[in-house]
mmCIF file of C-alpha atoms and ligand atoms in Angstrom:
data_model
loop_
_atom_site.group_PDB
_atom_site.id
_atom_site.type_symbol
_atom_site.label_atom_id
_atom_site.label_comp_id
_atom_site.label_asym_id
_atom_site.label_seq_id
_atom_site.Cartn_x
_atom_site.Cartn_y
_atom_site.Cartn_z
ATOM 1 C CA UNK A 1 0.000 0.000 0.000
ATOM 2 C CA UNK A 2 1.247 3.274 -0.940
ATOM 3 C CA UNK A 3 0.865 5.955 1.544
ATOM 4 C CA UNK A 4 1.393 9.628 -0.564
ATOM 5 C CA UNK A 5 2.487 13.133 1.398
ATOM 6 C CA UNK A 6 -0.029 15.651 1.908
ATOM 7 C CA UNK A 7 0.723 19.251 1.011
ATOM 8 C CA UNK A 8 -1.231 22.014 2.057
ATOM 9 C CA UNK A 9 -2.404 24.875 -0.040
ATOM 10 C CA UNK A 10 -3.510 26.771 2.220
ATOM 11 C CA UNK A 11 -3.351 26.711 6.693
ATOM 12 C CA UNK A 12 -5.319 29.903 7.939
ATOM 13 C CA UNK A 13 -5.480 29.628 12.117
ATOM 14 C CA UNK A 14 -8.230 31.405 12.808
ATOM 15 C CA UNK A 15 -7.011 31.226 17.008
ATOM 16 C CA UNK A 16 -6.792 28.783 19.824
ATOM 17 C CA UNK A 17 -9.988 27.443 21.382
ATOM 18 C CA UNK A 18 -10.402 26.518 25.165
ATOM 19 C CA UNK A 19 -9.691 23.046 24.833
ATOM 20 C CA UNK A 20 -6.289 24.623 24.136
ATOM 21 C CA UNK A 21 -6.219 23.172 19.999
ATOM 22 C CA UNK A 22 -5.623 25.766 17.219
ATOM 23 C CA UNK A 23 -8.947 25.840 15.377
ATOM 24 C CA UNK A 24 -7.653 25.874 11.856
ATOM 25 C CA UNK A 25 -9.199 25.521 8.239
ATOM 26 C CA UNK A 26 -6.848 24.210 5.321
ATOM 27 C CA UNK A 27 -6.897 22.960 2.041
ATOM 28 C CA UNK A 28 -4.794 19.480 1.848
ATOM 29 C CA UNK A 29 -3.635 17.973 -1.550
ATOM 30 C CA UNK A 30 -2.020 14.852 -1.567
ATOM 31 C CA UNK A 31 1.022 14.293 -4.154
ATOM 32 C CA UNK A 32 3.244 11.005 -5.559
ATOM 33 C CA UNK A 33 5.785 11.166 -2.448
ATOM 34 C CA UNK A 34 5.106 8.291 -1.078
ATOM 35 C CA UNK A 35 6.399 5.357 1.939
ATOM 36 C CA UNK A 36 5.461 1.967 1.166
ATOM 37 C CA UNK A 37 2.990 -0.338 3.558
ATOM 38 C CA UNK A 38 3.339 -3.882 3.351
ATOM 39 C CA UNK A 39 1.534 -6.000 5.531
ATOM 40 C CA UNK A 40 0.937 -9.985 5.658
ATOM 41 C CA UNK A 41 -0.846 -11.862 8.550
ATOM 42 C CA UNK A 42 0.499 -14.010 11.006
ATOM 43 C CA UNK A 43 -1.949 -16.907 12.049
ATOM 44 C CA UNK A 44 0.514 -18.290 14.601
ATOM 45 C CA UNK A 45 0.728 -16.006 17.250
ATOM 46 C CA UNK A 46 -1.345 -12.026 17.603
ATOM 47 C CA UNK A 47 2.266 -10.070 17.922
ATOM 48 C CA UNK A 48 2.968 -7.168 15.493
ATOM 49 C CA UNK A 49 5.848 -7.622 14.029
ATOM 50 C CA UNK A 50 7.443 -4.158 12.431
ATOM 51 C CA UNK A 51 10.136 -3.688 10.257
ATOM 52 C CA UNK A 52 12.356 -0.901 8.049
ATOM 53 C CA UNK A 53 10.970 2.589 9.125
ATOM 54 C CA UNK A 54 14.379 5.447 9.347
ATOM 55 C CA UNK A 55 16.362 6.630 12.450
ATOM 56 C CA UNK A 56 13.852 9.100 12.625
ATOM 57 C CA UNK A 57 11.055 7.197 12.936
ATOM 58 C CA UNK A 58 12.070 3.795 14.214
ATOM 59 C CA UNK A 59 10.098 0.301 13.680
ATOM 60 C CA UNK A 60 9.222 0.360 17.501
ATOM 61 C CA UNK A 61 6.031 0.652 19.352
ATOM 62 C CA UNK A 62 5.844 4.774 19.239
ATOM 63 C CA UNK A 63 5.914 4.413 15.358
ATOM 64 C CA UNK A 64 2.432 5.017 14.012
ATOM 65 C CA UNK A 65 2.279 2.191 11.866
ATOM 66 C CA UNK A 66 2.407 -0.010 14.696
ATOM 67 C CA UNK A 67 0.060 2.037 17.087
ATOM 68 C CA UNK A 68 -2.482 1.570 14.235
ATOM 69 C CA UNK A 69 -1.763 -2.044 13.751
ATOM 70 C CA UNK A 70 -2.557 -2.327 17.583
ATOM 71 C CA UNK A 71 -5.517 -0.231 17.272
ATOM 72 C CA UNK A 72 -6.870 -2.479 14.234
ATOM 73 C CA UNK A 73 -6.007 -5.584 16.605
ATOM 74 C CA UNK A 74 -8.185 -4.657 19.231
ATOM 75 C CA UNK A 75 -11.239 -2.847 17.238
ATOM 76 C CA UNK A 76 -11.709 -5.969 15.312
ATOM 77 C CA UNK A 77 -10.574 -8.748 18.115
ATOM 78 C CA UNK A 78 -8.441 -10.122 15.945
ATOM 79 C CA UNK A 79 -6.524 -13.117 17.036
ATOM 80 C CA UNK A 80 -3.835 -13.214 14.651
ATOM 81 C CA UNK A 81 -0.615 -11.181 14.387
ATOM 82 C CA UNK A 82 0.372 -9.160 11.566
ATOM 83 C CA UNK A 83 3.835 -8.126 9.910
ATOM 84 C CA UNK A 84 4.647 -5.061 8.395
ATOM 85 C CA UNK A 85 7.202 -3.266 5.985
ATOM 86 C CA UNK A 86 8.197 0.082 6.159
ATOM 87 C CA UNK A 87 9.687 1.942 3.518
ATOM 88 C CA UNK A 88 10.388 4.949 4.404
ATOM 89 C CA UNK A 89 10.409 8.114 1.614
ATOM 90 C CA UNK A 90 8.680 10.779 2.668
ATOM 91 C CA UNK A 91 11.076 12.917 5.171
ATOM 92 C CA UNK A 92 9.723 13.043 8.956
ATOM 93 C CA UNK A 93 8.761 15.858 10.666
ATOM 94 C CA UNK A 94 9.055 17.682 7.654
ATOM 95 C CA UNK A 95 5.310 19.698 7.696
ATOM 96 C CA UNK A 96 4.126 16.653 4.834
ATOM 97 C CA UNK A 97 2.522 14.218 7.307
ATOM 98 C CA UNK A 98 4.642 11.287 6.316
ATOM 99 C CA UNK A 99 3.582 9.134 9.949
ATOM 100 C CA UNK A 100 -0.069 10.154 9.075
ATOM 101 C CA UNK A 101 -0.335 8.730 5.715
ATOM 102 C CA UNK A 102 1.811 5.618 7.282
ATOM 103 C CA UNK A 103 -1.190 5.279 9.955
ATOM 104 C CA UNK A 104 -3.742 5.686 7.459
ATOM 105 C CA UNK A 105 -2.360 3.232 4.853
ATOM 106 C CA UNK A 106 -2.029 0.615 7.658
ATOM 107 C CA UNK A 107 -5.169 0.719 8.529
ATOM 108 C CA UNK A 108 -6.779 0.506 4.782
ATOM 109 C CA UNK A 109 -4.032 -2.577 4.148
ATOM 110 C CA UNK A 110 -5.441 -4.296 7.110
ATOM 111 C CA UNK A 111 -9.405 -3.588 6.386
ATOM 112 C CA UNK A 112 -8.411 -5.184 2.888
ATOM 113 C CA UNK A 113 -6.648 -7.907 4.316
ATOM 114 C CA UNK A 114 -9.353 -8.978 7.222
ATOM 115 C CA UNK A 115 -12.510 -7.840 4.619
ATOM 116 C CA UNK A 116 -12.924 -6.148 7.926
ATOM 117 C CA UNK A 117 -15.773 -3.974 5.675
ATOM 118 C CA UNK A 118 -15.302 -0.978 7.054
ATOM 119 C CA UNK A 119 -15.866 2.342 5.422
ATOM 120 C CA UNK A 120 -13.611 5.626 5.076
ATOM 121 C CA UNK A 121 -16.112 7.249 7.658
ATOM 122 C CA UNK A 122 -15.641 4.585 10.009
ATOM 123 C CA UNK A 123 -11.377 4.460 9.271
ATOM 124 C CA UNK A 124 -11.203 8.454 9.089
ATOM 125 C CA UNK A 125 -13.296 8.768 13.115
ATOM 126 C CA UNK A 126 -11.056 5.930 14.887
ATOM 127 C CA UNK A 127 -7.782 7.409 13.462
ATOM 128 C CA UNK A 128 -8.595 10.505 14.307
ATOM 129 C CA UNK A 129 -7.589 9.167 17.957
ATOM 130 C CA UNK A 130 -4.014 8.735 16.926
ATOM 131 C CA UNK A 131 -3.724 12.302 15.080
ATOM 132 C CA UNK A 132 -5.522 15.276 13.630
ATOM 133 C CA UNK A 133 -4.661 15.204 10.099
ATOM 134 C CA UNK A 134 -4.311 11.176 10.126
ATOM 135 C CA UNK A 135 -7.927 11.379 8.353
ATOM 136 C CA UNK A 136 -7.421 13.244 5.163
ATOM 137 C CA UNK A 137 -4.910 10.634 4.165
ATOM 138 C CA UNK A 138 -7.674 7.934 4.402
ATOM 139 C CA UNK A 139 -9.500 9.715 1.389
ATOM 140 C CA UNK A 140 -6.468 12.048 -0.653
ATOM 141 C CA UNK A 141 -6.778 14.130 -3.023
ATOM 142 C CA UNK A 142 -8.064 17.548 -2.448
ATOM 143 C CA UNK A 143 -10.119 18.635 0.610
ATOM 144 C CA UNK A 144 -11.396 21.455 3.172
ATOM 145 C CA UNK A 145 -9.999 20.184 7.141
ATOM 146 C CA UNK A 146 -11.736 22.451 10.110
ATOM 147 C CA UNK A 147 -12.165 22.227 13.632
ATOM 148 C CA UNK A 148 -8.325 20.788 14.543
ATOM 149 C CA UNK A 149 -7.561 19.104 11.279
ATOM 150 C CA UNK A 150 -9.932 16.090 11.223
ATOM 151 C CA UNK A 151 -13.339 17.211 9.978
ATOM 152 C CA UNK A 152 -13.043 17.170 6.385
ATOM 153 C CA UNK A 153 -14.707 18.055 2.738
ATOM 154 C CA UNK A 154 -13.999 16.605 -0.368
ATOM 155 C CA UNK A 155 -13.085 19.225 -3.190
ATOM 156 C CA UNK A 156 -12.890 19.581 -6.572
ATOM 157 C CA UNK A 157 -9.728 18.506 -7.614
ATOM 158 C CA UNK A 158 -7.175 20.908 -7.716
ATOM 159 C CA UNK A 159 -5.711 21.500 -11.623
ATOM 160 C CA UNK A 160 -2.450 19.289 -12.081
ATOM 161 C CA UNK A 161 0.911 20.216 -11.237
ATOM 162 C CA UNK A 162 4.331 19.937 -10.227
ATOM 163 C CA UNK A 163 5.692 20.244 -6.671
ATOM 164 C CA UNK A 164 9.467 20.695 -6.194
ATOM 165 C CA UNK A 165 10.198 19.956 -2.578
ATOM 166 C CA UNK A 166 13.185 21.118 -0.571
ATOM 167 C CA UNK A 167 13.515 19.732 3.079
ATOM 168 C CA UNK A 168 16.324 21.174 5.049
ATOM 169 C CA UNK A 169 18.316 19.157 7.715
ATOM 170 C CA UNK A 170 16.579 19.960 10.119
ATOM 171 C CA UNK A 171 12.866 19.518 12.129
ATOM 172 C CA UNK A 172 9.917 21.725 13.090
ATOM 173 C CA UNK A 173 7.963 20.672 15.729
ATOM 174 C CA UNK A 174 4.671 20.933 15.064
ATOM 175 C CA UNK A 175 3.279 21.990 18.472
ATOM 176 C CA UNK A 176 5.981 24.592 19.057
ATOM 177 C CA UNK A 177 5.351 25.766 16.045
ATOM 178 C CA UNK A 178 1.932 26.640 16.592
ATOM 179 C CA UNK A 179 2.666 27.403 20.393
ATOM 180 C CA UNK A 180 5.119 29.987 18.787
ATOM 181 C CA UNK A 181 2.235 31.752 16.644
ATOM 182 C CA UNK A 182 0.650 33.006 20.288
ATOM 183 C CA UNK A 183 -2.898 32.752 18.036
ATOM 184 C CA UNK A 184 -5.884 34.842 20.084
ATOM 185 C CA UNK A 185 -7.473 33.018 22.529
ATOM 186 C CA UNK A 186 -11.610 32.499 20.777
ATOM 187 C CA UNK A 187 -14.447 32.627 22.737
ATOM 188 C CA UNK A 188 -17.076 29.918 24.345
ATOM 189 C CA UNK A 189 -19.174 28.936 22.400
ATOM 190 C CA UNK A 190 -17.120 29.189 18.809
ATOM 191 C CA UNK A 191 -18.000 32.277 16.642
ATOM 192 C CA UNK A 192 -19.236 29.968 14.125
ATOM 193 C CA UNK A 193 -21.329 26.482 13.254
ATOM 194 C CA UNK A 194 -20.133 23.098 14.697
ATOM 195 C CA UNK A 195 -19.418 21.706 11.562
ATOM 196 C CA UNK A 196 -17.567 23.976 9.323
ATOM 197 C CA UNK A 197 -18.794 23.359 5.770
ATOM 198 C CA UNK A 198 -17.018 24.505 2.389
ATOM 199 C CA UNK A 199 -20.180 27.028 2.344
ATOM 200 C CA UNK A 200 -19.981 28.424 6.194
ATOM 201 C CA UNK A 201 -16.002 29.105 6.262
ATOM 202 C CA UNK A 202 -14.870 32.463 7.337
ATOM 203 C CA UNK A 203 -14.841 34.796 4.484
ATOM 204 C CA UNK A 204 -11.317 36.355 5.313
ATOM 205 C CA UNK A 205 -8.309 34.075 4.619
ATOM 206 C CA UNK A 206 -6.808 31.930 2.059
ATOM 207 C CA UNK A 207 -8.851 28.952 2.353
ATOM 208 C CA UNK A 208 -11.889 30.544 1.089
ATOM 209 C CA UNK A 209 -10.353 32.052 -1.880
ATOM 210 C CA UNK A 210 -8.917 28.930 -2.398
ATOM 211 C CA UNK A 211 -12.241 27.448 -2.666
ATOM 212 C CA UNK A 212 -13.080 30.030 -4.860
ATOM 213 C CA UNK A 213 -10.351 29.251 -7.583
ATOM 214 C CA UNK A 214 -10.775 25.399 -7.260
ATOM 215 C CA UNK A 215 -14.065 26.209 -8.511
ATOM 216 C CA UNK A 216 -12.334 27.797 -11.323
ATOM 217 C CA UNK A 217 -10.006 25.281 -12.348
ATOM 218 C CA UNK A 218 -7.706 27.684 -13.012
ATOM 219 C CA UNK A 219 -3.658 26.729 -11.977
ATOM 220 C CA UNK A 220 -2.719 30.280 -11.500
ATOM 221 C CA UNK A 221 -6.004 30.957 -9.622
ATOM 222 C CA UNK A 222 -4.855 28.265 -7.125
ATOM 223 C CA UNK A 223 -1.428 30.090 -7.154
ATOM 224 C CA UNK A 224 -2.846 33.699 -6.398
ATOM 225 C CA UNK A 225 -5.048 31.822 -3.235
ATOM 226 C CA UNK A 226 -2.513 29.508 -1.504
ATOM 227 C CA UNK A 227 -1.072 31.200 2.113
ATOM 228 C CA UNK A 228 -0.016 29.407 4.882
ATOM 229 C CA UNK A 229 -0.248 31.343 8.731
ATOM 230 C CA UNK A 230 2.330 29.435 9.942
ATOM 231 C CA UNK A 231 4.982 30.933 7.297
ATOM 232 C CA UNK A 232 5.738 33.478 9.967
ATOM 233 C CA UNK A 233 6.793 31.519 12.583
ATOM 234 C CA UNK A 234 9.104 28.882 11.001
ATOM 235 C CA UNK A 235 10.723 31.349 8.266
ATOM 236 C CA UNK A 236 11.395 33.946 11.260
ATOM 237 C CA UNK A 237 12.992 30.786 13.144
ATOM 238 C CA UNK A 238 15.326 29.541 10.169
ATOM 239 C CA UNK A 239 15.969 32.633 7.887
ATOM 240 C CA UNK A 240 17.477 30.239 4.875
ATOM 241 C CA UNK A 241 13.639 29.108 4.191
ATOM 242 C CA UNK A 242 13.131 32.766 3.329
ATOM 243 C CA UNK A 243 16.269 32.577 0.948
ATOM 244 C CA UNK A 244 14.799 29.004 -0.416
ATOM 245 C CA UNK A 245 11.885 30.261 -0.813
ATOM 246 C CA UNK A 246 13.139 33.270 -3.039
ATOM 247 C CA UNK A 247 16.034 31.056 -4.895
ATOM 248 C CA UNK A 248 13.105 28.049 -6.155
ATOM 249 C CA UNK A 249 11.253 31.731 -7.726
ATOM 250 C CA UNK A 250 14.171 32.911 -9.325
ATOM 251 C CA UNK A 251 14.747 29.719 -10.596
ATOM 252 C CA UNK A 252 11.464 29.233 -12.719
ATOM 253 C CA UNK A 253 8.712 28.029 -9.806
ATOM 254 C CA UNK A 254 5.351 30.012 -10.506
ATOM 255 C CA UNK A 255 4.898 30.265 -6.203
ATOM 256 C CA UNK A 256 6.936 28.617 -3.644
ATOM 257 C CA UNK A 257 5.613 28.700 -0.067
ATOM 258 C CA UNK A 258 5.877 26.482 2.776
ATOM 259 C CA UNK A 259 3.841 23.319 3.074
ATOM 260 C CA UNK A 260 2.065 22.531 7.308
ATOM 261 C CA UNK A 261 4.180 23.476 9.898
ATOM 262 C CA UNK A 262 7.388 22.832 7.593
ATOM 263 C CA UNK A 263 10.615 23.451 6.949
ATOM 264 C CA UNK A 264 9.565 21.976 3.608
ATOM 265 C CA UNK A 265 9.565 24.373 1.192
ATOM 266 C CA UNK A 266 7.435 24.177 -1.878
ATOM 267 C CA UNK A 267 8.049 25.553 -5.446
ATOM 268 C CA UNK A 268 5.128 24.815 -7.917
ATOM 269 C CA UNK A 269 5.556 24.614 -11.650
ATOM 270 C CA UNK A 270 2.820 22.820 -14.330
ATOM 271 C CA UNK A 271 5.768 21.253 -16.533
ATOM 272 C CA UNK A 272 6.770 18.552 -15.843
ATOM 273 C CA UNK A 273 10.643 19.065 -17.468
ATOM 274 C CA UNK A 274 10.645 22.196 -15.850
ATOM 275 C CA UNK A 275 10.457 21.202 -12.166
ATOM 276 C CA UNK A 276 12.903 18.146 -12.685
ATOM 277 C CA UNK A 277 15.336 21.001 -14.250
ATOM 278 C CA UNK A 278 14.618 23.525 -11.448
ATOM 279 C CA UNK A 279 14.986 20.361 -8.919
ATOM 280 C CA UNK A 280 18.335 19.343 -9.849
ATOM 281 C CA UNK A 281 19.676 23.061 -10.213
ATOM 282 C CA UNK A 282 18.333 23.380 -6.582
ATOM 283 C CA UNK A 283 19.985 20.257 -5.886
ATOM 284 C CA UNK A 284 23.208 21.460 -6.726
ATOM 285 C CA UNK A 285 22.949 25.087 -5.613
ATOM 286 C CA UNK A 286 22.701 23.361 -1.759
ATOM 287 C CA UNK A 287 25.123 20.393 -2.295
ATOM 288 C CA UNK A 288 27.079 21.354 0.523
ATOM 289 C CA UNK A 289 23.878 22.086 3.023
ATOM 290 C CA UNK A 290 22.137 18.771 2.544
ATOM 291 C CA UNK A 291 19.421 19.473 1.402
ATOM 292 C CA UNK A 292 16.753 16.584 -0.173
ATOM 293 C CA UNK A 293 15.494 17.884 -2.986
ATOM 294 C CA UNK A 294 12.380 15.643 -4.547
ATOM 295 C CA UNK A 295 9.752 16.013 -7.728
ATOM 296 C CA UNK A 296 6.042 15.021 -7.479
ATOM 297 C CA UNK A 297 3.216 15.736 -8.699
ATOM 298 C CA UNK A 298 -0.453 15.900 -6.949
ATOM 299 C CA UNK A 299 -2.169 13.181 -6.709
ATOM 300 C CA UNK A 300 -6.537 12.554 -7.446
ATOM 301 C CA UNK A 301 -8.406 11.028 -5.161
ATOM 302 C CA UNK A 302 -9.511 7.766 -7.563
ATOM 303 C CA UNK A 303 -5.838 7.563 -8.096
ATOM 304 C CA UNK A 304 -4.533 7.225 -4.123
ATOM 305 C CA UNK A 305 -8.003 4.485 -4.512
ATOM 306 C CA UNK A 306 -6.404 2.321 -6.841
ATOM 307 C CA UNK A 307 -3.043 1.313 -4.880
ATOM 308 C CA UNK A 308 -5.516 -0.161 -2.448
ATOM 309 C CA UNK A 309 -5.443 -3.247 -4.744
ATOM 310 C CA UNK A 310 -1.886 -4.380 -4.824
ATOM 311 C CA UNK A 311 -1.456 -3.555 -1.134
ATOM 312 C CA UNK A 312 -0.744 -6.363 0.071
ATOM 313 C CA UNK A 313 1.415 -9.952 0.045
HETATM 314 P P1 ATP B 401 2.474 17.082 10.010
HETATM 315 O O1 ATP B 401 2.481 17.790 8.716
HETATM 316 O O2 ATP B 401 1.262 16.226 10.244
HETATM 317 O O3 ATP B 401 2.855 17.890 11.185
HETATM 318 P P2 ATP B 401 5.099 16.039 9.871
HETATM 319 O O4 ATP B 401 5.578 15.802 8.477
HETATM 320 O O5 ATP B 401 5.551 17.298 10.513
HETATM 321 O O6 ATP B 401 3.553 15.932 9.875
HETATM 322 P P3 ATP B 401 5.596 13.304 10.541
HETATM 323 O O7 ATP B 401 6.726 13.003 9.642
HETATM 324 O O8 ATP B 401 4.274 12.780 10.159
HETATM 325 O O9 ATP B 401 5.538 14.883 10.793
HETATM 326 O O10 ATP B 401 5.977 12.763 11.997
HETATM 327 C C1 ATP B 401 5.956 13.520 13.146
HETATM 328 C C2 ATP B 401 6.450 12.688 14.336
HETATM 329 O O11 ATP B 401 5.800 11.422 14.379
HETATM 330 C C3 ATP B 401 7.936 12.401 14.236
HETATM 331 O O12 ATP B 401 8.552 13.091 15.282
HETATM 332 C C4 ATP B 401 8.107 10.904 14.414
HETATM 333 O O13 ATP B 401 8.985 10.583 15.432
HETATM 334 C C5 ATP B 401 6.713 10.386 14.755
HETATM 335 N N1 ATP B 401 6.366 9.189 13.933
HETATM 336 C C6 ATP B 401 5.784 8.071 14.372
HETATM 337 N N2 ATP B 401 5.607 7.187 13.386
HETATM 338 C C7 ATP B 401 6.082 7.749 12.261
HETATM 339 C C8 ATP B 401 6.170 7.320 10.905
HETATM 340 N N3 ATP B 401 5.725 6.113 10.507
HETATM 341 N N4 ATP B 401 6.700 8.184 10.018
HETATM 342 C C9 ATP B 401 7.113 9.414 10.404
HETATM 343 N N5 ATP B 401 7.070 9.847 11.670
HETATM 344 C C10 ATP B 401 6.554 9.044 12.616
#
């Protein structure tokens, strides 16, 4: 099972409730980055047996993959074990959700494999346990996320295109990142419905002009609309993304911007020759700062459906 990055086109925080999350609203994109999933059942013994994973994000029992193995284990009863390979692409910690996807790929290998029938609404509410934006990588493609993350809206597909991401050597920690932000505190009850609907959004902000120009279709409409609120915090903490950020424009990217929390930095180009061009000039231009430097493209929803098939041995 393939389990593709997310990239977000937009991340407005709109302030931090009482229950002390960031109420945010965000348009999420998945793209061709992707870890591999591979799980088989043991009928021998129940143990989950994980393997592969990266230094970063070891094959132990913190690693998502296995806390959603042990989650499937115990929601279904089931009393066999499973084993699982990791293969690790997508860089962690790195503002492209990476352990999400990993969580959420698990847990659609193992419905397949157990014909445990259950449906995305069913996958997307119990992994919403283990993380906020876990759920948008059970359905891909494009979509609206409110409240912290994990109440979501499919989209119109955003018009293709190219992605050049640059990931630094370094982390950002998603909470201090958003502890960093000091957002305004919102008031009891929330200025606005319970469920947050592509319709109801707040007016002011990128998301809703996002909306607007994934209505249109339009590549440079999506350009002119994406923003990310978070921007200020990580670029202020590691000046070079600000440099990045200007070097993939000079360099031929239509937009670059930041993707979650980061320090990934996007640059976005609809040519295909182009971004592998403006990838490996990049790629040289930071030799000595280790810098990974990869090419993808975004990713439909039907298409993230099909690698269910071949997911597993
Ligand atoms: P987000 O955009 O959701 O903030 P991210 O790209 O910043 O995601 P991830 O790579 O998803 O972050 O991982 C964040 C943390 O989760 C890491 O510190 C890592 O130790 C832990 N983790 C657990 N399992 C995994 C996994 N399978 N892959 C990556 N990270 C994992």
């Amino acid at each position: 099972m393939q389990a593709p990055a997310k990239i977000n086109l937009t991340l407005d925080v709109l302030g931090r409730r009482a229950d002390g999350y960031h109420q945010v609203v965000m348009v999420m994109q998945t793209v061709d980055l992707v870890d591999v999933v591979t799980v088989s059942v043991n009928r021998n013994h129940q143990t989950i047996l994980l393997q592969g994973g990266s230094e970063e994000a070891p094959p132990d029992q913190t690693n998502l993959v296995y806390r959603t193995a042990a989650l499937v284990q115990e929601q279904a009863q089931l009393p066999y074990g499973v084993e699982i390979e990791l293969d690790k692409q997508i860089p962690v910690a790195a503002g492209l959700a990476g352990g999400s996807s990993d969580a959420a790929a698990t847990m659609k290998a193992l419905n397949h494999l157990f014909s445990l029938g259950w449906d995305d609404k069913k996958m997307e509410s119990l992994l919403a346990r283990l993380g906020s934006d876990i759920p948008f990588l059970v359905r891909g493609g494009t979509a609206l996320a409110t409240g912290r993350g994990e109440a979501l809206h499919s989209l119109p597909a955003a018009p293709a295109f190219w992605v050049i991401l640059v990931k630094p050597p370094f982390g950002a920690s998603t909470p201090q990142v958003y502890k960093a932000l000091k957002a305004k505190s919102l008031p009891e009850p929330l200025p606005w419905p319970e469920e947050m609907t592509p319709e109801n959004i707040p007016e002011e902000g990128y998301s809703a002009n996002m909306l607007k120009a994934l209505r249109t279709g339009s590549y440079q409409a999506v350009l002119d609309a994406m923003g990310n609120d978070l921007e200020k915090v990580t670029l202020e903490w590691f000046p070079e993304l600000k440099v990045l950020k200007e070097k993939l424009v000079c360099l031929g990217c239509d937009r670059a911007m930041m993707s979650g929390s980061g320090p990934t930095i996007l640059g976005f180009t609809d040519e295909e020759a182009k971004a592998r061009s403006i990838a490996e000039k990049i790629a040289k231009e930071t030799e000595t700062l280790n810098y990974r430097v990869m090419v993808a493209r975004t990713l439909g929803r039907e298409e993230a459906d099909e690698w269910i098939v071949d997911c597993c041995r």
